[in-house]
Amino acid sequence: MIRPEIISQSPVFMGITEAEITRLFQQVHYQVKSYGKSDILVNAGELCDRLIVIQEGSVKAEMTDYSGKTIKIEDLEAPFPLATAFLFGKNNRFPVTVVANNEVRVVVIPKAEFVKLLQWNTVILNNYLNTISTRAQFLSQKLKFLSFKTIKQKIAHYLLEQAGDRLAVVELPQTQEQLAEMFGVTRPALARALGEMNQEQLIEVQRKSIRILNKERMNQLLNG
Amino acid sequence: MIRPEIISQSPVFMGITEAEITRLFQQVHYQVKSYGKSDILVNAGELCDRLIVIQEGSVKAEMTDYSGKTIKIEDLEAPFPLATAFLFGKNNRFPVTVVANNEVRVVVIPKAEFVKLLQWNTVILNNYLNTISTRAQFLSQKLKFLSFKTIKQKIAHYLLEQAGDRLAVVELPQTQEQLAEMFGVTRPALARALGEMNQEQLIEVQRKSIRILNKERMNQLLNG
DNA sequence: CTTCATTTGTATCAAATGTTACAAAACTGC
DNA sequence: GCAGTTTTGTAACATTTGATACAAATGAAG
């Protein structure tokens, strides 16, 4: 029923041999469920009391707004787990409705059984802790980034972070277009801000190559 | 050395009897360390490979900016744990420097030992998972809120959330001043946005009482 | 009711950014 | 080198919001 060769590729079960997975799953209760295209796997608001791992096919997560319209949030495919971030915590309800994109087969492990796996197997425990911790760290980073109001602040933060303690020339690894999207601003606005910082002798812009001229004043931008 | 009556109040060890805590701590390696006022417990950037629980006193978390100036981030006191969010995950380094505010005594549990505790004791495991999951959910919420660009969007989101499926009149539980701060905008800007939405027949504002007139168009604000 | 403090509504101006458009520069494949 | 595409620089204008100020409305205390 379960396919260890796929499960073992899932972030939560990574690093576990197929044999070990087979053995572990013999000792917990779980279900393998199949869905056809457009079937609903999970309704938004439903209690998240089980871990769902996609074994075959792909699903999409949709969010329903207050007027009832649905918006697609993301696609997930085998071997990824669903909503690892909502198995625990205060508000452990699915924030999204999950719909099958095609023929889908999933493994459903009740929360209590999954806790057993976490306690039995250090690798699974570490994998799971790493997964949600990494997510929290990612969100935290993103939040910090958004806390900077002006574009110049975002640029300053980004450049100082990229530069670290090393040399003062930062090579942009992306186009300004992509950077602008990361910053959540328009491309001309980003170019304008870069241009102004250039004039203010904060940085020296030469296409993708940016030299930091004044770390001190860059910081003042961020704090004072 | 450890004080079970304090540790048992810590979020991670909540729900465990003092006797059980004493027993558990006999089976893991840990240290109790003391610090004087202004001593540094942890330097930013240091590997976060241990759980630190404050047993007595209080500490402050400071962040050092790129020019070397330090900014206070938050205060933490007994019986709270330090940096639970950074024990696991990809980037498990302390993001802040931790400094003692006064005479401080902490319990330090190496990561590997803490993993043992998680595997031995379901309550600790659940507490810890709940702690970091709740944090991730909180961050996720906050991020969603910040993703709304205009003040009107923030108002629409807030009102629709408050209203839920129930009646269409929302009583503001705070002053506009406080609401404005929550939204990260100035008070006059909030009042202006409310006034405009009033004119546009989206809502009917009467001081702290706001009636939602058109849910459909409120949603259009959020999405399209 | 009167007086004072708080809260709310409104106006004006400046700053920052979005929107749109276009040209210059750099890159790509030939 | 050349033609076409992508990327970048720049401009003009509209929109949104911040900053500041002040008046009107409300609420609280006497």
Short mmCIF file of C-alpha atoms in Angstrom, two decimals, chain A:
data_model
loop_
_atom_site.label_atom_id
_atom_site.label_comp_id
_atom_site.label_asym_id
_atom_site.label_seq_id
_atom_site.Cartn_x
_atom_site.Cartn_y
_atom_site.Cartn_z
CA MET A 1 0.00 0.00 0.00
CA ILE A 2 2.60 2.57 0.98
CA ARG A 3 5.54 3.06 -1.33
CA PRO A 4 8.68 3.39 0.76
CA GLU A 5 10.76 4.48 -2.24
CA ILE A 6 8.59 7.60 -2.49
CA ILE A 7 8.00 8.25 1.19
CA SER A 8 11.75 8.15 1.79
CA GLN A 9 12.12 11.14 -0.53
CA SER A 10 9.72 13.22 1.54
CA PRO A 11 11.40 15.94 3.61
CA VAL A 12 10.05 14.47 6.83
CA PHE A 13 11.27 10.94 6.12
CA MET A 14 14.48 11.82 4.33
CA GLY A 15 17.52 9.85 5.41
CA ILE A 16 15.55 6.78 6.40
CA THR A 17 16.04 3.58 4.50
CA GLU A 18 13.11 2.07 2.66
CA ALA A 19 13.34 -1.02 4.84
CA GLU A 20 13.17 1.07 7.98
CA ILE A 21 10.15 2.96 6.65
CA THR A 22 8.36 -0.28 5.92
CA ARG A 23 9.14 -1.45 9.44
CA LEU A 24 8.05 1.81 11.09
CA PHE A 25 4.77 1.93 9.19
CA GLN A 26 3.95 -1.57 10.37
CA GLN A 27 3.84 -0.21 13.88
CA VAL A 28 1.55 2.79 13.41
CA HIS A 29 -1.98 3.18 12.18
CA TYR A 30 -2.31 4.97 8.88
CA GLN A 31 -4.50 5.09 5.82
CA VAL A 32 -3.77 5.28 2.14
CA LYS A 33 -6.47 7.23 0.35
CA SER A 34 -7.12 7.81 -3.33
CA TYR A 35 -8.79 10.81 -4.90
CA GLY A 36 -9.88 11.65 -8.42
CA LYS A 37 -9.30 14.95 -10.19
CA SER A 38 -11.06 17.88 -8.44
CA ASP A 39 -11.85 15.84 -5.35
CA ILE A 40 -11.45 17.77 -2.13
CA LEU A 41 -8.85 16.33 0.23
CA VAL A 42 -9.25 18.92 2.94
CA ASN A 43 -11.62 21.78 3.59
CA ALA A 44 -10.32 25.05 4.93
CA GLY A 45 -11.08 25.40 8.62
CA GLU A 46 -11.01 21.66 9.18
CA LEU A 47 -9.06 20.46 12.21
CA CYS A 48 -5.52 19.54 11.25
CA ASP A 49 -5.09 16.38 13.28
CA ARG A 50 -3.18 14.26 10.81
CA LEU A 51 -0.13 14.36 8.60
CA ILE A 52 -0.85 13.90 4.92
CA VAL A 53 1.94 12.89 2.57
CA ILE A 54 1.33 12.92 -1.15
CA GLN A 55 2.44 9.63 -2.65
CA GLU A 56 1.27 10.03 -6.22
CA GLY A 57 -0.08 12.93 -8.25
CA SER A 58 -0.37 16.58 -7.30
CA VAL A 59 -2.76 18.83 -5.42
CA LYS A 60 -3.43 22.53 -5.21
CA ALA A 61 -4.09 24.60 -2.13
CA GLU A 62 -6.89 27.14 -2.50
CA MET A 63 -8.05 29.87 -0.22
CA THR A 64 -11.62 31.01 -0.06
CA ASP A 65 -12.12 34.71 0.46
CA TYR A 66 -14.99 36.27 2.36
CA SER A 67 -17.25 36.42 -0.66
CA GLY A 68 -16.70 32.78 -1.53
CA LYS A 69 -14.32 33.17 -4.44
CA THR A 70 -11.40 30.73 -4.43
CA ILE A 71 -7.82 31.72 -5.12
CA LYS A 72 -5.07 29.23 -5.86
CA ILE A 73 -2.24 29.51 -3.39
CA GLU A 74 0.24 26.83 -4.39
CA ASP A 75 0.78 23.47 -6.01
CA LEU A 76 2.15 20.48 -4.14
CA GLU A 77 3.17 17.15 -5.57
CA ALA A 78 4.60 13.84 -4.42
CA PRO A 79 6.48 13.27 -2.21
CA PHE A 80 5.66 16.41 -0.25
CA PRO A 81 3.74 16.53 3.01
CA LEU A 82 0.73 18.78 3.51
CA ALA A 83 0.45 21.57 6.05
CA THR A 84 3.30 20.46 8.30
CA ALA A 85 3.07 23.89 9.85
CA PHE A 86 -0.43 23.33 11.17
CA LEU A 87 -0.21 19.92 12.82
CA PHE A 88 0.68 21.60 16.10
CA GLY A 89 0.18 25.00 17.63
CA LYS A 90 -2.78 26.94 18.91
CA ASN A 91 -4.65 27.38 15.71
CA ASN A 92 -4.20 23.99 14.15
CA ARG A 93 -6.76 24.20 11.43
CA PHE A 94 -6.08 24.00 7.73
CA PRO A 95 -5.93 27.54 6.35
CA VAL A 96 -6.59 26.28 2.85
CA THR A 97 -8.78 23.92 0.93
CA VAL A 98 -6.81 21.19 -0.80
CA VAL A 99 -8.02 19.89 -4.15
CA ALA A 100 -6.63 17.09 -6.31
CA ASN A 101 -5.13 18.18 -9.62
CA ASN A 102 -5.27 14.66 -10.99
CA GLU A 103 -5.36 11.08 -9.73
CA VAL A 104 -3.87 11.40 -6.27
CA ARG A 105 -2.83 8.90 -3.65
CA VAL A 106 -1.92 10.07 -0.17
CA VAL A 107 -0.77 8.52 3.09
CA VAL A 108 -2.67 9.80 6.11
CA ILE A 109 -1.08 9.46 9.53
CA PRO A 110 -3.10 10.53 12.58
CA LYS A 111 -1.35 13.09 14.74
CA ALA A 112 -1.02 10.76 17.72
CA GLU A 113 0.59 8.11 15.52
CA PHE A 114 2.94 10.65 14.00
CA VAL A 115 4.01 11.69 17.48
CA LYS A 116 4.95 8.07 18.06
CA LEU A 117 7.15 8.14 14.96
CA LEU A 118 8.80 11.31 16.22
CA GLN A 119 9.59 9.65 19.51
CA TRP A 120 10.82 6.41 18.04
CA ASN A 121 13.01 7.80 15.34
CA THR A 122 15.54 10.57 15.88
CA VAL A 123 15.91 11.21 12.17
CA ILE A 124 12.21 11.84 11.68
CA LEU A 125 12.13 14.03 14.76
CA ASN A 126 15.05 16.09 13.53
CA ASN A 127 13.64 16.30 10.03
CA TYR A 128 10.31 17.56 11.29
CA LEU A 129 11.81 20.03 13.74
CA ASN A 130 14.11 21.31 11.03
CA THR A 131 11.25 21.66 8.60
CA ILE A 132 9.07 23.84 10.78
CA SER A 133 12.00 25.70 12.31
CA THR A 134 13.36 26.57 8.90
CA ARG A 135 9.93 27.79 7.94
CA ALA A 136 9.70 29.98 11.04
CA GLN A 137 13.14 31.37 10.35
CA PHE A 138 12.20 32.09 6.77
CA LEU A 139 9.04 33.90 7.85
CA SER A 140 10.97 35.82 10.46
CA GLN A 141 13.48 36.96 7.87
CA LYS A 142 10.77 37.99 5.48
CA LEU A 143 8.96 39.88 8.20
CA LYS A 144 12.08 41.75 9.17
CA PHE A 145 12.56 42.66 5.56
CA LEU A 146 9.03 43.96 5.24
CA SER A 147 9.49 46.04 8.37
CA PHE A 148 11.69 48.39 6.43
CA LYS A 149 9.42 51.08 5.08
CA THR A 150 11.35 52.75 2.32
CA ILE A 151 13.01 51.22 -0.70
CA LYS A 152 16.35 52.72 0.26
CA GLN A 153 16.15 50.94 3.60
CA LYS A 154 15.46 47.66 1.88
CA ILE A 155 18.39 48.19 -0.45
CA ALA A 156 20.67 49.13 2.43
CA HIS A 157 19.62 46.07 4.42
CA TYR A 158 20.07 43.80 1.45
CA LEU A 159 23.47 45.14 0.46
CA LEU A 160 24.86 45.14 3.99
CA GLU A 161 23.68 41.59 4.47
CA GLN A 162 25.19 40.47 1.18
CA ALA A 163 28.45 42.24 1.88
CA GLY A 164 28.82 40.96 5.44
CA ASP A 165 32.25 41.82 6.75
CA ARG A 166 33.88 41.19 3.44
CA LEU A 167 34.75 43.49 0.62
CA ALA A 168 32.47 46.33 -0.23
CA VAL A 169 31.44 45.30 -3.72
CA VAL A 170 28.22 43.36 -4.10
CA GLU A 171 27.38 41.58 -7.34
CA LEU A 172 23.64 41.31 -7.81
CA PRO A 173 22.84 37.68 -8.54
CA GLN A 174 19.51 38.60 -10.13
CA THR A 175 18.11 41.17 -12.49
CA GLN A 176 16.73 44.38 -11.01
CA GLU A 177 13.34 43.12 -12.07
CA GLN A 178 13.61 40.07 -9.81
CA LEU A 179 15.13 42.08 -7.00
CA ALA A 180 12.27 44.54 -7.23
CA GLU A 181 9.78 41.72 -6.95
CA MET A 182 11.60 40.37 -3.92
CA PHE A 183 11.39 43.81 -2.37
CA GLY A 184 7.73 44.09 -3.28
CA VAL A 185 8.27 47.27 -5.28
CA THR A 186 8.21 48.20 -8.93
CA ARG A 187 11.30 48.02 -11.04
CA PRO A 188 11.48 51.74 -11.94
CA ALA A 189 11.11 52.64 -8.27
CA LEU A 190 14.03 50.40 -7.40
CA ALA A 191 16.18 51.86 -10.18
CA ARG A 192 15.28 55.35 -9.04
CA ALA A 193 16.24 54.59 -5.45
CA LEU A 194 19.53 53.07 -6.57
CA GLY A 195 20.18 56.14 -8.68
CA GLU A 196 19.51 58.47 -5.78
CA MET A 197 21.72 56.51 -3.42
CA ASN A 198 24.35 56.70 -6.09
CA GLN A 199 24.08 60.49 -6.22
CA GLU A 200 24.15 60.68 -2.43
CA GLN A 201 27.52 58.91 -2.52
CA LEU A 202 26.19 56.01 -0.48
CA ILE A 203 26.91 53.49 -3.19
CA GLU A 204 28.44 53.32 -6.63
CA VAL A 205 26.16 51.56 -9.06
CA GLN A 206 27.48 49.99 -12.21
CA ARG A 207 24.76 47.73 -13.51
CA LYS A 208 24.88 44.55 -11.45
CA SER A 209 27.97 45.61 -9.57
CA ILE A 210 27.40 47.80 -6.54
CA ARG A 211 30.16 49.20 -4.38
CA ILE A 212 29.27 50.28 -0.85
CA LEU A 213 30.91 53.63 -0.19
CA ASN A 214 29.59 54.51 3.25
CA LYS A 215 28.53 51.74 5.62
CA GLU A 216 27.99 54.20 8.44
CA ARG A 217 25.34 56.25 6.65
CA MET A 218 23.75 53.11 5.23
CA ASN A 219 23.11 52.07 8.81
CA GLN A 220 21.65 55.39 9.76
CA LEU A 221 19.10 54.71 7.05
CA LEU A 222 18.07 51.52 8.82
CA ASN A 223 17.93 52.78 12.38
CA GLY A 224 17.84 56.53 12.90
#
